[in-house]
Amino acid sequence: MIKFPVKPVVKWAGGKTKILNQLSKYFPREYFNYHEPFMGGGAVFFYLFEEIRNKNAKAYLSDSIEEIINLYRVIRDDVERLITISKKHIYDQKYYYNIRSQDTAELDDIQRASRTLYLNKTCFNGLYRVNSKGQFNVSFGDYTDPVIVNEEALRNASRTFQQAELYAGDFEIVMKNARAGDFVYFDPPYVPLSPTSNFTGYTSGAFGFADHRRLREVFSALQERGCYVMLSNSNTEFVRDLYRGCNIKTINAIRAINSDASKRGSIKELVVLSYPDHKCQFGHPHLQFNLRSGGIKSCL
């Protein structure tokens, strides 16, 4: 079977590329299909692709950001036309704001995908943020000759998406297809560490505490179904309490975006597992876990 390098085709604030070496040891050793309801840049999916392909398994990928899912569908179904159209873009501030101001309702799917790709590659820090009307409003980014069209990366991504189902919508869509023995990875907008670090407004409706509690219920339902469930989130008391009784790990991540430059750099994040260590890629079955009594069903 021919191997080819696969990596994210968009920049993504909070993407997992730089911490895959830490996350990967907690992936389950064995699983059937793969589900990622907060697709974003898809670093974990691309990392797992060869394994998914070798299993002849399927990936179910979704996100609430319709423009990102549309981009991935176009990459899957018509990557060559996307490449051709996107090569016409130029890195220029005035041009950027003209493209940003376009009404997506007047564009076809390929034009929308090309617009999303361009904005992602040239906006500030690869952020995805919209206003109350759902309009993308991230400012122009200051770069030196940014690569807007990476043909090899786009074509390789197109090959990976042939084995994927792509959905735009709420994370609860995972309940439709997840079965016992499947691996589900949740990477939601993080619970803010402080009022000034709230970056949950990716869509016009921010992902709030009620959504995190709803996600916890889905996490538990998937566990009861027999899925291997893994979740990333911030190292906060709220998250630790919400997932008390689960197998919680602490990892080091790099936080590049913060209004306070002194707070950028290494930071602790949590990885929550519904399964014990001996089910992980590199398990330590001798470790003991504390079970939660009452409330939401315990993980372990």
PDB file of C-alpha atoms in Angstrom:
ATOM      1  CA  MET A   1       0.000   0.000   0.000  1.00  0.00           C
ATOM      2  CA  ILE A   2       1.400   3.389  -1.042  1.00  0.00           C
ATOM      3  CA  LYS A   3       2.207   5.716   1.834  1.00  0.00           C
ATOM      4  CA  PHE A   4       1.938   9.472   1.550  1.00  0.00           C
ATOM      5  CA  PRO A   5       2.425  12.252   4.114  1.00  0.00           C
ATOM      6  CA  VAL A   6      -0.762  13.791   5.439  1.00  0.00           C
ATOM      7  CA  LYS A   7      -1.085  16.887   7.579  1.00  0.00           C
ATOM      8  CA  PRO A   8      -3.647  19.598   8.281  1.00  0.00           C
ATOM      9  CA  VAL A   9      -4.410  21.850   5.325  1.00  0.00           C
ATOM     10  CA  VAL A  10      -5.600  24.775   7.453  1.00  0.00           C
ATOM     11  CA  LYS A  11      -4.063  26.655  10.356  1.00  0.00           C
ATOM     12  CA  TRP A  12      -6.082  26.224  13.530  1.00  0.00           C
ATOM     13  CA  ALA A  13      -5.852  28.008  16.857  1.00  0.00           C
ATOM     14  CA  GLY A  14      -5.672  25.266  19.479  1.00  0.00           C
ATOM     15  CA  GLY A  15      -4.683  22.645  16.906  1.00  0.00           C
ATOM     16  CA  LYS A  16      -3.081  19.466  18.232  1.00  0.00           C
ATOM     17  CA  THR A  17      -0.138  19.024  15.849  1.00  0.00           C
ATOM     18  CA  LYS A  18       2.508  20.061  18.401  1.00  0.00           C
ATOM     19  CA  ILE A  19       1.235  17.758  21.153  1.00  0.00           C
ATOM     20  CA  LEU A  20       0.436  14.635  19.108  1.00  0.00           C
ATOM     21  CA  ASN A  21       3.424  12.872  20.655  1.00  0.00           C
ATOM     22  CA  GLN A  22       1.752  13.290  24.062  1.00  0.00           C
ATOM     23  CA  LEU A  23      -1.808  12.576  22.956  1.00  0.00           C
ATOM     24  CA  SER A  24      -0.993   9.521  20.866  1.00  0.00           C
ATOM     25  CA  LYS A  25       0.142   7.401  23.800  1.00  0.00           C
ATOM     26  CA  TYR A  26      -3.365   7.702  25.235  1.00  0.00           C
ATOM     27  CA  PHE A  27      -5.172   6.617  22.067  1.00  0.00           C
ATOM     28  CA  PRO A  28      -6.850   3.220  22.504  1.00  0.00           C
ATOM     29  CA  ARG A  29      -4.804   0.230  21.381  1.00  0.00           C
ATOM     30  CA  GLU A  30      -7.668  -1.288  19.428  1.00  0.00           C
ATOM     31  CA  TYR A  31     -10.769   0.288  17.909  1.00  0.00           C
ATOM     32  CA  PHE A  32     -13.045   0.002  14.907  1.00  0.00           C
ATOM     33  CA  ASN A  33     -14.192   3.283  13.316  1.00  0.00           C
ATOM     34  CA  TYR A  34     -13.011   6.778  14.271  1.00  0.00           C
ATOM     35  CA  HIS A  35     -15.183   9.804  15.170  1.00  0.00           C
ATOM     36  CA  GLU A  36     -14.100  13.425  15.607  1.00  0.00           C
ATOM     37  CA  PRO A  37     -17.079  15.753  16.265  1.00  0.00           C
ATOM     38  CA  PHE A  38     -14.974  18.927  16.670  1.00  0.00           C
ATOM     39  CA  MET A  39     -12.949  18.523  13.485  1.00  0.00           C
ATOM     40  CA  GLY A  40     -11.241  21.916  13.321  1.00  0.00           C
ATOM     41  CA  GLY A  41      -7.871  21.473  11.644  1.00  0.00           C
ATOM     42  CA  GLY A  42      -8.095  17.689  11.961  1.00  0.00           C
ATOM     43  CA  ALA A  43      -4.558  17.028  13.224  1.00  0.00           C
ATOM     44  CA  VAL A  44      -5.590  13.885  15.126  1.00  0.00           C
ATOM     45  CA  PHE A  45      -7.493  12.466  12.152  1.00  0.00           C
ATOM     46  CA  PHE A  46      -4.565  13.001   9.792  1.00  0.00           C
ATOM     47  CA  TYR A  47      -2.210  11.426  12.331  1.00  0.00           C
ATOM     48  CA  LEU A  48      -4.440   8.354  12.587  1.00  0.00           C
ATOM     49  CA  PHE A  49      -5.257   8.114   8.889  1.00  0.00           C
ATOM     50  CA  GLU A  50      -2.806   5.352   7.959  1.00  0.00           C
ATOM     51  CA  GLU A  51      -4.008   3.261  10.890  1.00  0.00           C
ATOM     52  CA  ILE A  52      -7.641   3.880   9.917  1.00  0.00           C
ATOM     53  CA  ARG A  53      -6.887   2.944   6.313  1.00  0.00           C
ATOM     54  CA  ASN A  54      -5.048  -0.242   7.305  1.00  0.00           C
ATOM     55  CA  LYS A  55      -8.056  -1.285   9.382  1.00  0.00           C
ATOM     56  CA  ASN A  56     -10.305  -0.595   6.386  1.00  0.00           C
ATOM     57  CA  ALA A  57     -12.266   1.490   8.858  1.00  0.00           C
ATOM     58  CA  LYS A  58     -14.247   4.667   8.341  1.00  0.00           C
ATOM     59  CA  ALA A  59     -13.865   8.118   9.840  1.00  0.00           C
ATOM     60  CA  TYR A  60     -16.885  10.218  10.806  1.00  0.00           C
ATOM     61  CA  LEU A  61     -15.803  13.861  10.976  1.00  0.00           C
ATOM     62  CA  SER A  62     -17.939  16.863  11.839  1.00  0.00           C
ATOM     63  CA  ASP A  63     -17.824  20.454  12.990  1.00  0.00           C
ATOM     64  CA  SER A  64     -20.331  23.191  13.713  1.00  0.00           C
ATOM     65  CA  ILE A  65     -18.467  25.493  11.295  1.00  0.00           C
ATOM     66  CA  GLU A  66     -20.168  24.837   7.967  1.00  0.00           C
ATOM     67  CA  GLU A  67     -17.512  26.665   5.932  1.00  0.00           C
ATOM     68  CA  ILE A  68     -14.762  24.358   7.203  1.00  0.00           C
ATOM     69  CA  ILE A  69     -16.774  21.227   6.441  1.00  0.00           C
ATOM     70  CA  ASN A  70     -17.620  22.602   2.998  1.00  0.00           C
ATOM     71  CA  LEU A  71     -13.894  23.137   2.393  1.00  0.00           C
ATOM     72  CA  TYR A  72     -13.139  19.543   3.364  1.00  0.00           C
ATOM     73  CA  ARG A  73     -15.922  18.196   1.157  1.00  0.00           C
ATOM     74  CA  VAL A  74     -14.599  20.142  -1.824  1.00  0.00           C
ATOM     75  CA  ILE A  75     -11.063  18.914  -1.098  1.00  0.00           C
ATOM     76  CA  ARG A  76     -12.445  15.376  -1.105  1.00  0.00           C
ATOM     77  CA  ASP A  77     -14.640  15.670  -4.185  1.00  0.00           C
ATOM     78  CA  ASP A  78     -13.039  18.280  -6.467  1.00  0.00           C
ATOM     79  CA  VAL A  79      -9.561  19.143  -5.262  1.00  0.00           C
ATOM     80  CA  GLU A  80      -8.162  20.013  -8.695  1.00  0.00           C
ATOM     81  CA  ARG A  81     -10.755  22.721  -9.364  1.00  0.00           C
ATOM     82  CA  LEU A  82     -10.167  24.069  -5.875  1.00  0.00           C
ATOM     83  CA  ILE A  83      -6.433  24.301  -6.544  1.00  0.00           C
ATOM     84  CA  THR A  84      -6.982  26.038  -9.883  1.00  0.00           C
ATOM     85  CA  ILE A  85      -9.361  28.638  -8.460  1.00  0.00           C
ATOM     86  CA  SER A  86      -7.309  29.266  -5.320  1.00  0.00           C
ATOM     87  CA  LYS A  87      -4.116  29.974  -7.268  1.00  0.00           C
ATOM     88  CA  LYS A  88      -5.733  33.234  -8.383  1.00  0.00           C
ATOM     89  CA  HIS A  89      -5.671  34.659  -4.858  1.00  0.00           C
ATOM     90  CA  ILE A  90      -3.062  37.236  -3.914  1.00  0.00           C
ATOM     91  CA  TYR A  91      -1.618  38.223  -0.546  1.00  0.00           C
ATOM     92  CA  ASP A  92      -2.736  41.819  -0.252  1.00  0.00           C
ATOM     93  CA  GLN A  93      -4.553  43.627   2.531  1.00  0.00           C
ATOM     94  CA  LYS A  94      -7.163  45.368   0.368  1.00  0.00           C
ATOM     95  CA  TYR A  95      -7.788  42.162  -1.558  1.00  0.00           C
ATOM     96  CA  TYR A  96      -8.152  40.279   1.749  1.00  0.00           C
ATOM     97  CA  TYR A  97     -10.909  42.541   3.022  1.00  0.00           C
ATOM     98  CA  ASN A  98     -12.702  42.354  -0.335  1.00  0.00           C
ATOM     99  CA  ILE A  99     -12.713  38.568  -0.122  1.00  0.00           C
ATOM    100  CA  ARG A 100     -13.737  38.657   3.533  1.00  0.00           C
ATOM    101  CA  SER A 101     -16.721  40.892   2.716  1.00  0.00           C
ATOM    102  CA  GLN A 102     -18.124  38.483   0.110  1.00  0.00           C
ATOM    103  CA  ASP A 103     -21.638  37.157   0.681  1.00  0.00           C
ATOM    104  CA  THR A 104     -21.188  33.383   0.828  1.00  0.00           C
ATOM    105  CA  ALA A 105     -24.820  32.913  -0.208  1.00  0.00           C
ATOM    106  CA  GLU A 106     -23.828  34.199  -3.643  1.00  0.00           C
ATOM    107  CA  LEU A 107     -20.939  31.734  -4.033  1.00  0.00           C
ATOM    108  CA  ASP A 108     -21.011  28.091  -5.110  1.00  0.00           C
ATOM    109  CA  ASP A 109     -19.414  25.405  -2.938  1.00  0.00           C
ATOM    110  CA  ILE A 110     -16.014  25.552  -4.650  1.00  0.00           C
ATOM    111  CA  GLN A 111     -15.875  29.347  -4.485  1.00  0.00           C
ATOM    112  CA  ARG A 112     -16.817  29.210  -0.812  1.00  0.00           C
ATOM    113  CA  ALA A 113     -14.115  26.610  -0.161  1.00  0.00           C
ATOM    114  CA  SER A 114     -11.494  28.697  -1.960  1.00  0.00           C
ATOM    115  CA  ARG A 115     -12.524  31.755   0.059  1.00  0.00           C
ATOM    116  CA  THR A 116     -12.249  29.804   3.336  1.00  0.00           C
ATOM    117  CA  LEU A 117      -8.818  28.458   2.406  1.00  0.00           C
ATOM    118  CA  TYR A 118      -7.559  31.914   1.458  1.00  0.00           C
ATOM    119  CA  LEU A 119      -8.873  33.626   4.581  1.00  0.00           C
ATOM    120  CA  ASN A 120      -7.423  30.899   6.780  1.00  0.00           C
ATOM    121  CA  LYS A 121      -3.962  31.221   5.267  1.00  0.00           C
ATOM    122  CA  THR A 122      -3.855  35.016   5.390  1.00  0.00           C
ATOM    123  CA  CYS A 123      -5.862  36.025   8.483  1.00  0.00           C
ATOM    124  CA  PHE A 124      -4.385  36.729  11.909  1.00  0.00           C
ATOM    125  CA  ASN A 125      -3.040  33.535  13.532  1.00  0.00           C
ATOM    126  CA  GLY A 126      -5.396  31.217  11.655  1.00  0.00           C
ATOM    127  CA  LEU A 127      -8.279  32.213  13.921  1.00  0.00           C
ATOM    128  CA  TYR A 128     -11.862  31.414  13.022  1.00  0.00           C
ATOM    129  CA  ARG A 129     -14.223  33.943  14.550  1.00  0.00           C
ATOM    130  CA  VAL A 130     -17.541  35.361  13.441  1.00  0.00           C
ATOM    131  CA  ASN A 131     -19.735  38.228  14.573  1.00  0.00           C
ATOM    132  CA  SER A 132     -23.343  38.073  15.785  1.00  0.00           C
ATOM    133  CA  LYS A 133     -24.515  37.826  12.155  1.00  0.00           C
ATOM    134  CA  GLY A 134     -22.295  34.833  11.492  1.00  0.00           C
ATOM    135  CA  GLN A 135     -19.855  36.835   9.336  1.00  0.00           C
ATOM    136  CA  PHE A 136     -16.146  36.035   9.470  1.00  0.00           C
ATOM    137  CA  ASN A 137     -14.427  39.030  11.087  1.00  0.00           C
ATOM    138  CA  VAL A 138     -10.777  38.127  11.768  1.00  0.00           C
ATOM    139  CA  SER A 139      -8.292  40.815  10.738  1.00  0.00           C
ATOM    140  CA  PHE A 140      -5.604  40.578   8.067  1.00  0.00           C
ATOM    141  CA  GLY A 141      -2.432  38.760   9.143  1.00  0.00           C
ATOM    142  CA  ASP A 142       1.087  40.126   8.790  1.00  0.00           C
ATOM    143  CA  TYR A 143       3.191  37.409   7.114  1.00  0.00           C
ATOM    144  CA  THR A 144       6.079  37.083   4.684  1.00  0.00           C
ATOM    145  CA  ASP A 145       4.919  35.337   1.497  1.00  0.00           C
ATOM    146  CA  PRO A 146       2.379  32.952   3.067  1.00  0.00           C
ATOM    147  CA  VAL A 147       1.698  29.733   1.162  1.00  0.00           C
ATOM    148  CA  ILE A 148      -1.963  29.903   0.212  1.00  0.00           C
ATOM    149  CA  VAL A 149      -2.099  26.807  -1.998  1.00  0.00           C
ATOM    150  CA  ASN A 150      -0.034  23.794  -0.973  1.00  0.00           C
ATOM    151  CA  GLU A 151      -0.935  21.465  -3.837  1.00  0.00           C
ATOM    152  CA  GLU A 152       0.684  18.357  -2.383  1.00  0.00           C
ATOM    153  CA  ALA A 153      -0.998  18.795   0.998  1.00  0.00           C
ATOM    154  CA  LEU A 154      -4.399  19.385  -0.605  1.00  0.00           C
ATOM    155  CA  ARG A 155      -4.126  16.332  -2.863  1.00  0.00           C
ATOM    156  CA  ASN A 156      -2.988  14.136   0.018  1.00  0.00           C
ATOM    157  CA  ALA A 157      -5.863  15.407   2.150  1.00  0.00           C
ATOM    158  CA  SER A 158      -8.234  14.590  -0.701  1.00  0.00           C
ATOM    159  CA  ARG A 159      -7.059  10.979  -0.575  1.00  0.00           C
ATOM    160  CA  THR A 160      -7.611  10.758   3.166  1.00  0.00           C
ATOM    161  CA  PHE A 161     -11.128  12.203   2.950  1.00  0.00           C
ATOM    162  CA  GLN A 162     -12.163   9.451   0.533  1.00  0.00           C
ATOM    163  CA  GLN A 163     -12.455   7.277   3.633  1.00  0.00           C
ATOM    164  CA  ALA A 164     -14.437   9.836   5.618  1.00  0.00           C
ATOM    165  CA  GLU A 165     -18.006  10.957   6.117  1.00  0.00           C
ATOM    166  CA  LEU A 166     -18.175  14.717   6.655  1.00  0.00           C
ATOM    167  CA  TYR A 167     -20.988  16.432   8.539  1.00  0.00           C
ATOM    168  CA  ALA A 168     -21.723  20.022   9.527  1.00  0.00           C
ATOM    169  CA  GLY A 169     -23.579  20.296  12.794  1.00  0.00           C
ATOM    170  CA  ASP A 170     -23.679  19.952  16.555  1.00  0.00           C
ATOM    171  CA  PHE A 171     -21.385  17.448  18.267  1.00  0.00           C
ATOM    172  CA  GLU A 172     -24.355  15.260  19.265  1.00  0.00           C
ATOM    173  CA  ILE A 173     -24.391  13.983  15.680  1.00  0.00           C
ATOM    174  CA  VAL A 174     -21.741  11.517  16.875  1.00  0.00           C
ATOM    175  CA  MET A 175     -24.519   9.542  18.556  1.00  0.00           C
ATOM    176  CA  LYS A 176     -25.919   8.646  15.142  1.00  0.00           C
ATOM    177  CA  ASN A 177     -22.978   6.527  13.977  1.00  0.00           C
ATOM    178  CA  ALA A 178     -20.778   5.632  16.957  1.00  0.00           C
ATOM    179  CA  ARG A 179     -20.860   1.953  17.888  1.00  0.00           C
ATOM    180  CA  ALA A 180     -19.270  -0.242  20.561  1.00  0.00           C
ATOM    181  CA  GLY A 181     -15.530  -0.471  20.026  1.00  0.00           C
ATOM    182  CA  ASP A 182     -15.282   2.812  18.102  1.00  0.00           C
ATOM    183  CA  PHE A 183     -12.869   5.597  19.085  1.00  0.00           C
ATOM    184  CA  VAL A 184     -14.373   9.058  19.700  1.00  0.00           C
ATOM    185  CA  TYR A 185     -12.144  12.094  20.200  1.00  0.00           C
ATOM    186  CA  PHE A 186     -13.650  15.352  21.500  1.00  0.00           C
ATOM    187  CA  ASP A 187     -11.692  18.610  21.195  1.00  0.00           C
ATOM    188  CA  PRO A 188     -14.298  21.253  22.079  1.00  0.00           C
ATOM    189  CA  PRO A 189     -13.739  24.980  22.551  1.00  0.00           C
ATOM    190  CA  TYR A 190     -11.921  25.031  25.867  1.00  0.00           C
ATOM    191  CA  VAL A 191     -13.352  26.204  29.148  1.00  0.00           C
ATOM    192  CA  PRO A 192     -11.642  29.597  29.666  1.00  0.00           C
ATOM    193  CA  LEU A 193      -8.874  29.835  32.236  1.00  0.00           C
ATOM    194  CA  SER A 194      -9.941  33.404  32.980  1.00  0.00           C
ATOM    195  CA  PRO A 195     -12.504  35.926  31.677  1.00  0.00           C
ATOM    196  CA  THR A 196      -9.893  37.406  29.313  1.00  0.00           C
ATOM    197  CA  SER A 197      -8.925  34.051  27.765  1.00  0.00           C
ATOM    198  CA  ASN A 198     -12.359  33.140  26.422  1.00  0.00           C
ATOM    199  CA  PHE A 199     -11.937  32.044  22.797  1.00  0.00           C
ATOM    200  CA  THR A 200     -15.170  30.047  22.578  1.00  0.00           C
ATOM    201  CA  GLY A 201     -16.888  32.294  20.044  1.00  0.00           C
ATOM    202  CA  TYR A 202     -15.949  30.367  16.897  1.00  0.00           C
ATOM    203  CA  THR A 203     -19.580  30.451  15.794  1.00  0.00           C
ATOM    204  CA  SER A 204     -22.241  33.079  16.346  1.00  0.00           C
ATOM    205  CA  GLY A 205     -23.424  31.163  19.439  1.00  0.00           C
ATOM    206  CA  ALA A 206     -20.580  30.749  21.929  1.00  0.00           C
ATOM    207  CA  PHE A 207     -19.873  27.305  23.417  1.00  0.00           C
ATOM    208  CA  GLY A 208     -20.765  27.844  27.077  1.00  0.00           C
ATOM    209  CA  PHE A 209     -20.840  25.931  30.333  1.00  0.00           C
ATOM    210  CA  ALA A 210     -24.258  24.431  29.517  1.00  0.00           C
ATOM    211  CA  ASP A 211     -22.762  23.009  26.312  1.00  0.00           C
ATOM    212  CA  HIS A 212     -19.882  21.477  28.257  1.00  0.00           C
ATOM    213  CA  ARG A 213     -22.364  19.799  30.605  1.00  0.00           C
ATOM    214  CA  ARG A 214     -24.299  18.525  27.593  1.00  0.00           C
ATOM    215  CA  LEU A 215     -21.044  17.216  26.162  1.00  0.00           C
ATOM    216  CA  ARG A 216     -20.403  15.381  29.430  1.00  0.00           C
ATOM    217  CA  GLU A 217     -23.754  13.605  29.041  1.00  0.00           C
ATOM    218  CA  VAL A 218     -22.836  12.553  25.498  1.00  0.00           C
ATOM    219  CA  PHE A 219     -19.429  11.393  26.756  1.00  0.00           C
ATOM    220  CA  SER A 220     -21.175   9.167  29.324  1.00  0.00           C
ATOM    221  CA  ALA A 221     -23.716   7.848  26.807  1.00  0.00           C
ATOM    222  CA  LEU A 222     -20.940   6.854  24.423  1.00  0.00           C
ATOM    223  CA  GLN A 223     -19.063   5.149  27.225  1.00  0.00           C
ATOM    224  CA  GLU A 224     -22.159   3.134  28.133  1.00  0.00           C
ATOM    225  CA  ARG A 225     -22.451   2.199  24.479  1.00  0.00           C
ATOM    226  CA  GLY A 226     -18.966   0.690  24.667  1.00  0.00           C
ATOM    227  CA  CYS A 227     -16.991   3.370  22.821  1.00  0.00           C
ATOM    228  CA  TYR A 228     -13.480   4.483  23.687  1.00  0.00           C
ATOM    229  CA  VAL A 229     -13.938   8.180  24.434  1.00  0.00           C
ATOM    230  CA  MET A 230     -11.143  10.744  24.741  1.00  0.00           C
ATOM    231  CA  LEU A 231     -11.514  14.474  25.406  1.00  0.00           C
ATOM    232  CA  SER A 232      -9.142  17.445  25.567  1.00  0.00           C
ATOM    233  CA  ASN A 233      -9.852  20.549  27.626  1.00  0.00           C
ATOM    234  CA  SER A 234      -8.299  23.197  29.827  1.00  0.00           C
ATOM    235  CA  ASN A 235      -6.863  22.450  33.241  1.00  0.00           C
ATOM    236  CA  THR A 236      -9.650  24.024  35.296  1.00  0.00           C
ATOM    237  CA  GLU A 237     -11.567  23.042  38.408  1.00  0.00           C
ATOM    238  CA  PHE A 238     -14.783  23.037  36.374  1.00  0.00           C
ATOM    239  CA  VAL A 239     -13.466  20.411  33.937  1.00  0.00           C
ATOM    240  CA  ARG A 240     -11.890  18.283  36.670  1.00  0.00           C
ATOM    241  CA  ASP A 241     -15.132  18.282  38.615  1.00  0.00           C
ATOM    242  CA  LEU A 242     -17.264  17.598  35.553  1.00  0.00           C
ATOM    243  CA  TYR A 243     -15.199  14.521  34.647  1.00  0.00           C
ATOM    244  CA  ARG A 244     -14.413  13.345  38.156  1.00  0.00           C
ATOM    245  CA  GLY A 245     -14.128   9.566  38.211  1.00  0.00           C
ATOM    246  CA  CYS A 246     -12.673   9.440  34.719  1.00  0.00           C
ATOM    247  CA  ASN A 247      -9.065   8.662  33.865  1.00  0.00           C
ATOM    248  CA  ILE A 248      -7.691  12.223  33.740  1.00  0.00           C
ATOM    249  CA  LYS A 249      -4.199  12.982  32.421  1.00  0.00           C
ATOM    250  CA  THR A 250      -2.228  16.215  32.426  1.00  0.00           C
ATOM    251  CA  ILE A 251      -0.081  17.178  29.452  1.00  0.00           C
ATOM    252  CA  ASN A 252       2.019  20.184  28.449  1.00  0.00           C
ATOM    253  CA  ALA A 253       0.739  22.307  25.582  1.00  0.00           C
ATOM    254  CA  ILE A 254       1.917  25.469  23.890  1.00  0.00           C
ATOM    255  CA  ARG A 255      -0.472  28.397  24.114  1.00  0.00           C
ATOM    256  CA  ALA A 256       0.490  30.896  21.391  1.00  0.00           C
ATOM    257  CA  ILE A 257      -2.584  33.129  21.613  1.00  0.00           C
ATOM    258  CA  ASN A 258      -3.146  35.298  24.659  1.00  0.00           C
ATOM    259  CA  SER A 259      -3.779  39.009  25.094  1.00  0.00           C
ATOM    260  CA  ASP A 260      -1.047  38.959  27.750  1.00  0.00           C
ATOM    261  CA  ALA A 261       2.297  38.068  26.116  1.00  0.00           C
ATOM    262  CA  SER A 262       3.673  36.886  29.476  1.00  0.00           C
ATOM    263  CA  LYS A 263       1.056  34.100  29.545  1.00  0.00           C
ATOM    264  CA  ARG A 264       2.046  32.636  26.187  1.00  0.00           C
ATOM    265  CA  GLY A 265       4.097  29.463  26.218  1.00  0.00           C
ATOM    266  CA  SER A 266       3.827  26.108  27.982  1.00  0.00           C
ATOM    267  CA  ILE A 267       0.591  25.437  29.841  1.00  0.00           C
ATOM    268  CA  LYS A 268      -1.026  22.388  31.424  1.00  0.00           C
ATOM    269  CA  GLU A 269      -4.040  20.845  29.663  1.00  0.00           C
ATOM    270  CA  LEU A 270      -6.236  17.883  30.512  1.00  0.00           C
ATOM    271  CA  VAL A 271      -6.884  14.686  28.596  1.00  0.00           C
ATOM    272  CA  VAL A 272      -9.927  12.766  29.819  1.00  0.00           C
ATOM    273  CA  LEU A 273     -10.354   9.063  29.029  1.00  0.00           C
ATOM    274  CA  SER A 274     -13.342   6.795  29.461  1.00  0.00           C
ATOM    275  CA  TYR A 275     -11.020   3.779  29.545  1.00  0.00           C
ATOM    276  CA  PRO A 276      -8.171   2.617  31.827  1.00  0.00           C
ATOM    277  CA  ASP A 277      -4.476   2.860  31.060  1.00  0.00           C
ATOM    278  CA  HIS A 278      -4.053  -0.742  29.974  1.00  0.00           C
ATOM    279  CA  LYS A 279      -6.351   0.018  27.038  1.00  0.00           C
ATOM    280  CA  CYS A 280      -4.048   2.854  25.895  1.00  0.00           C
ATOM    281  CA  GLN A 281      -1.279   2.625  23.300  1.00  0.00           C
ATOM    282  CA  PHE A 282       1.267   2.654  26.122  1.00  0.00           C
ATOM    283  CA  GLY A 283      -0.627   1.451  29.174  1.00  0.00           C
ATOM    284  CA  HIS A 284       0.265   1.223  32.824  1.00  0.00           C
ATOM    285  CA  PRO A 285      -2.328  -1.186  34.215  1.00  0.00           C
ATOM    286  CA  HIS A 286      -0.928  -1.018  37.755  1.00  0.00           C
ATOM    287  CA  LEU A 287      -2.243   2.526  38.289  1.00  0.00           C
ATOM    288  CA  GLN A 288      -5.280   2.953  40.501  1.00  0.00           C
ATOM    289  CA  PHE A 289      -8.221   5.284  39.890  1.00  0.00           C
ATOM    290  CA  ASN A 290     -10.716   7.036  42.128  1.00  0.00           C
ATOM    291  CA  LEU A 291     -14.380   6.455  41.327  1.00  0.00           C
ATOM    292  CA  ARG A 292     -17.002   9.104  41.584  1.00  0.00           C
ATOM    293  CA  SER A 293     -20.060   8.230  43.632  1.00  0.00           C
ATOM    294  CA  GLY A 294     -23.443   9.505  42.538  1.00  0.00           C
ATOM    295  CA  GLY A 295     -24.242  12.040  39.836  1.00  0.00           C
ATOM    296  CA  ILE A 296     -23.173  11.276  36.287  1.00  0.00           C
ATOM    297  CA  LYS A 297     -22.116   7.694  35.674  1.00  0.00           C
ATOM    298  CA  SER A 298     -18.445   7.166  36.552  1.00  0.00           C
ATOM    299  CA  CYS A 299     -15.981   6.605  33.753  1.00  0.00           C
ATOM    300  CA  LEU A 300     -14.115   3.731  35.367  1.00  0.00           C
TER     301      LEU A 300
END
